[in-house]
XYZ file of C-alpha atoms in Angstrom:
273
model
C 105.816 63.635 89.053
C 104.449 66.780 90.091
C 102.653 67.450 93.323
C 100.856 69.966 94.500
C 101.726 69.092 98.036
C 105.535 70.106 97.555
C 108.524 68.365 99.159
C 111.563 69.484 101.420
C 114.745 68.642 99.582
C 117.872 67.565 101.577
C 119.516 70.428 101.956
C 119.762 71.738 105.539
C 122.096 74.069 106.681
C 123.344 74.202 110.127
C 125.423 77.216 111.322
C 126.456 75.730 114.992
C 124.813 73.123 117.355
C 122.811 76.169 118.450
C 121.778 78.493 115.744
C 118.741 79.121 112.828
C 118.373 76.452 110.123
C 117.982 76.944 106.671
C 115.621 74.176 104.773
C 115.855 74.685 100.982
C 112.299 73.759 99.848
C 110.185 73.399 96.434
C 106.451 74.949 96.417
C 104.868 73.910 93.343
C 102.534 76.595 91.749
C 99.731 75.306 89.879
C 99.241 78.611 88.318
C 102.698 78.628 86.635
C 102.827 74.541 86.676
C 106.190 73.937 88.114
C 108.041 73.780 91.379
C 109.714 76.718 92.717
C 112.368 76.744 95.085
C 112.234 79.025 98.753
C 114.673 79.026 101.269
C 112.963 79.111 105.130
C 115.265 79.858 107.956
C 113.501 78.759 111.457
C 115.086 79.725 114.669
C 117.021 77.583 116.809
C 114.285 77.329 119.183
C 111.785 76.548 116.542
C 111.705 72.252 116.704
C 111.538 72.600 120.597
C 108.840 75.490 121.057
C 105.235 74.956 120.868
C 104.389 78.224 119.848
C 103.773 79.748 116.780
C 106.281 81.840 114.865
C 105.820 85.193 112.916
C 106.705 85.256 109.590
C 108.947 87.984 107.114
C 109.086 87.293 103.578
C 111.921 88.736 101.762
C 111.601 89.391 98.348
C 115.363 89.438 96.142
C 116.156 92.215 93.781
C 116.541 92.069 89.809
C 118.816 88.934 88.553
C 118.752 87.350 92.417
C 116.793 84.181 93.673
C 115.359 82.594 96.717
C 118.986 81.908 97.968
C 120.385 85.485 97.779
C 119.388 86.321 101.341
C 121.103 83.332 103.315
C 123.873 83.529 100.859
C 124.784 87.196 100.892
C 123.426 88.481 104.464
C 125.634 86.890 106.631
C 123.769 88.062 109.857
C 120.386 86.922 108.756
C 120.598 83.585 110.502
C 121.733 85.244 113.680
C 118.875 88.061 113.263
C 116.292 85.117 113.329
C 117.543 83.544 116.182
C 117.522 87.175 118.259
C 114.231 87.955 116.954
C 112.592 84.681 117.271
C 110.763 84.948 113.388
C 110.771 82.389 110.743
C 112.200 84.118 107.354
C 111.295 83.106 103.857
C 113.494 84.151 101.087
C 110.826 84.271 98.026
C 112.054 83.405 94.476
C 110.467 86.037 92.030
C 112.475 84.829 89.087
C 115.022 86.627 87.230
C 112.976 89.896 86.638
C 109.059 89.141 87.282
C 108.484 92.162 89.406
C 106.430 90.351 91.799
C 103.358 91.028 89.652
C 100.765 88.677 87.660
C 102.116 89.920 83.827
C 99.672 90.977 81.905
C 101.033 90.019 78.450
C 103.109 86.977 79.494
C 101.104 84.015 81.219
C 103.785 81.981 82.220
C 104.564 84.971 85.177
C 102.159 85.217 87.679
C 104.132 85.795 90.639
C 101.455 87.758 92.650
C 99.242 84.873 92.414
C 102.362 82.857 93.281
C 102.794 84.481 96.627
C 99.854 85.159 97.658
C 97.442 82.037 96.557
C 100.482 79.653 96.934
C 103.481 80.256 98.726
C 101.792 81.792 101.893
C 99.140 79.141 102.301
C 101.975 76.390 102.040
C 104.090 78.231 104.483
C 100.942 78.516 106.940
C 100.618 74.657 106.498
C 103.701 73.408 106.630
C 105.736 75.534 109.016
C 104.243 76.669 112.858
C 103.397 79.994 111.940
C 101.161 82.813 113.167
C 98.524 82.458 110.176
C 97.455 85.974 109.940
C 98.208 89.754 108.885
C 99.256 90.264 112.428
C 102.160 87.706 112.148
C 103.528 88.439 108.842
C 105.554 91.017 107.263
C 107.367 91.316 104.138
C 110.213 93.512 102.614
C 112.748 93.517 99.800
C 115.592 95.348 97.965
C 115.299 97.073 94.627
C 112.763 95.131 92.415
C 111.708 93.139 95.830
C 111.378 96.375 97.521
C 108.625 97.152 94.759
C 107.257 93.564 94.932
C 106.734 94.018 98.984
C 104.971 97.301 98.828
C 102.858 96.464 95.645
C 102.103 92.946 97.333
C 101.269 94.354 100.820
C 99.093 96.869 99.145
C 96.973 94.634 97.095
C 96.607 92.498 99.883
C 96.669 94.319 103.129
C 94.343 91.162 104.794
C 97.743 88.950 104.141
C 100.360 91.320 105.558
C 100.075 93.723 108.406
C 103.492 95.219 107.916
C 105.999 96.084 104.826
C 109.382 97.451 103.889
C 111.262 98.522 101.289
C 114.940 98.944 100.747
C 116.283 100.826 97.580
C 112.640 100.165 95.968
C 112.078 100.647 92.308
C 108.914 102.035 93.432
C 108.023 103.747 90.076
C 109.581 102.307 87.054
C 108.457 104.305 84.802
C 111.177 106.592 84.443
C 113.152 103.504 83.508
C 111.418 102.150 80.408
C 114.363 99.930 78.922
C 115.970 98.755 81.875
C 115.337 95.530 84.026
C 113.581 93.375 81.655
C 109.932 95.382 82.836
C 108.924 95.580 79.376
C 108.970 91.808 79.046
C 106.377 91.940 81.644
C 104.741 95.064 80.868
C 104.871 95.683 77.137
C 106.853 98.638 75.815
C 105.640 102.015 78.008
C 104.461 103.451 74.556
C 102.295 100.686 73.433
C 101.078 99.714 76.722
C 101.324 102.937 79.068
C 97.952 101.408 80.877
C 100.021 98.289 82.158
C 102.778 100.553 83.627
C 100.554 102.873 85.362
C 98.337 100.069 86.714
C 101.263 98.120 88.407
C 103.820 100.798 89.713
C 103.798 101.389 93.384
C 103.350 104.996 93.334
C 99.987 104.555 91.650
C 98.685 102.295 94.439
C 98.394 104.354 97.270
C 94.540 105.023 97.074
C 94.435 101.210 98.655
C 96.164 102.474 101.438
C 93.480 103.306 103.944
C 92.803 103.762 107.747
C 96.555 103.113 108.294
C 96.221 99.642 108.919
C 99.480 98.549 107.321
C 102.555 99.593 108.968
C 105.488 100.570 106.934
C 109.193 101.129 106.619
C 110.814 102.565 103.488
C 114.497 103.809 103.125
C 116.881 104.560 99.900
C 120.499 105.521 100.131
C 121.097 109.160 98.722
C 123.308 108.139 96.225
C 120.883 105.361 94.654
C 119.537 105.736 91.353
C 116.378 105.014 93.023
C 116.545 108.135 95.378
C 114.184 110.354 93.398
C 111.412 107.731 92.790
C 111.657 107.227 96.560
C 111.375 110.876 97.514
C 108.563 111.182 95.066
C 106.385 108.282 96.978
C 107.577 109.672 100.521
C 105.910 113.279 99.796
C 102.834 111.820 97.883
C 102.473 109.426 101.325
C 102.828 112.671 103.528
C 100.260 114.655 101.024
C 97.773 111.364 101.336
C 98.179 111.369 105.357
C 99.633 107.832 104.933
C 101.746 106.921 108.313
C 105.078 105.191 107.295
C 108.692 105.385 108.645
C 110.807 107.021 106.064
C 114.786 107.009 106.153
C 117.464 108.441 103.590
C 120.834 107.307 104.794
C 124.177 107.711 103.011
C 124.577 104.819 100.649
C 124.102 103.146 97.138
C 122.415 100.889 95.553
C 124.551 97.610 96.542
C 125.183 94.965 99.322
C 126.949 97.299 101.873
C 123.981 99.440 102.429
C 121.022 96.680 102.197
C 122.859 94.732 105.094
C 122.960 97.944 107.226
C 119.426 98.524 105.996
C 118.223 94.703 107.127
C 119.175 95.292 110.618
C 116.385 98.302 110.771
C 113.731 96.655 108.847
C 113.688 93.761 110.726
C 113.517 95.586 114.220
C 110.746 97.356 112.987
C 108.977 93.839 112.222
C 109.991 92.996 115.444
C 108.526 95.756 117.118
C 105.219 95.311 115.016
C 104.894 91.636 115.811
C 105.398 92.519 119.872
C 102.982 95.158 119.772
C 100.243 92.407 118.061
C 101.223 90.344 120.771
C 99.854 92.537 123.671
């Protein structure tokens, strides 16, 4: 029987006697009428501490899932301990692109993340439950998703990042199931224009949102990231922008995540002052 209040699965992973812990949980989504798995990584002092913790939401890429972060990023548990925040491995399905599909009502991942997942995490974990204690980032499809959600919900997230993000997917009309979510670009060009990150910069005002964006110089998303960066400069939108050697692969993202988590840690500390 499905319950609006989700239940913890009995799947706890301990890395050592004193190390971050991973919980695999299920969060029920009323908007999509299904349970969605999520990984929650808490630091080693979480249980004993009376403090509330900042949260970093991590969005996987196309064909990934909620478990990709804990499985593939070997240093993530140590980084959670080092910085003392909670990391959430969000599940965005195989190819949701993290928006509410205008043509497929079974894909409502913006609604899920903002209205269902974040409130659930705040209710069930010791979080700093405001934008000063929340950051979001992701890789590839998830990089697009992190910027998309943070641009549209700056009341929810105070900081955002993108690693090798598909920040403008219009040059790739036949790739990664995007047309399954938006319709074909020839029939529904307005769906593509309204849901690609580079067209949402008018939402980013007053430089309230702290941002870090990076991409490898040999990545197929390099050019759209450069275009986004130039557009942001023209609009005087503050952001950290990095190009470094690398391709669209795990080796690049493991390195990139180190810088992004440091960026978020600095943001959280600044907000605590």
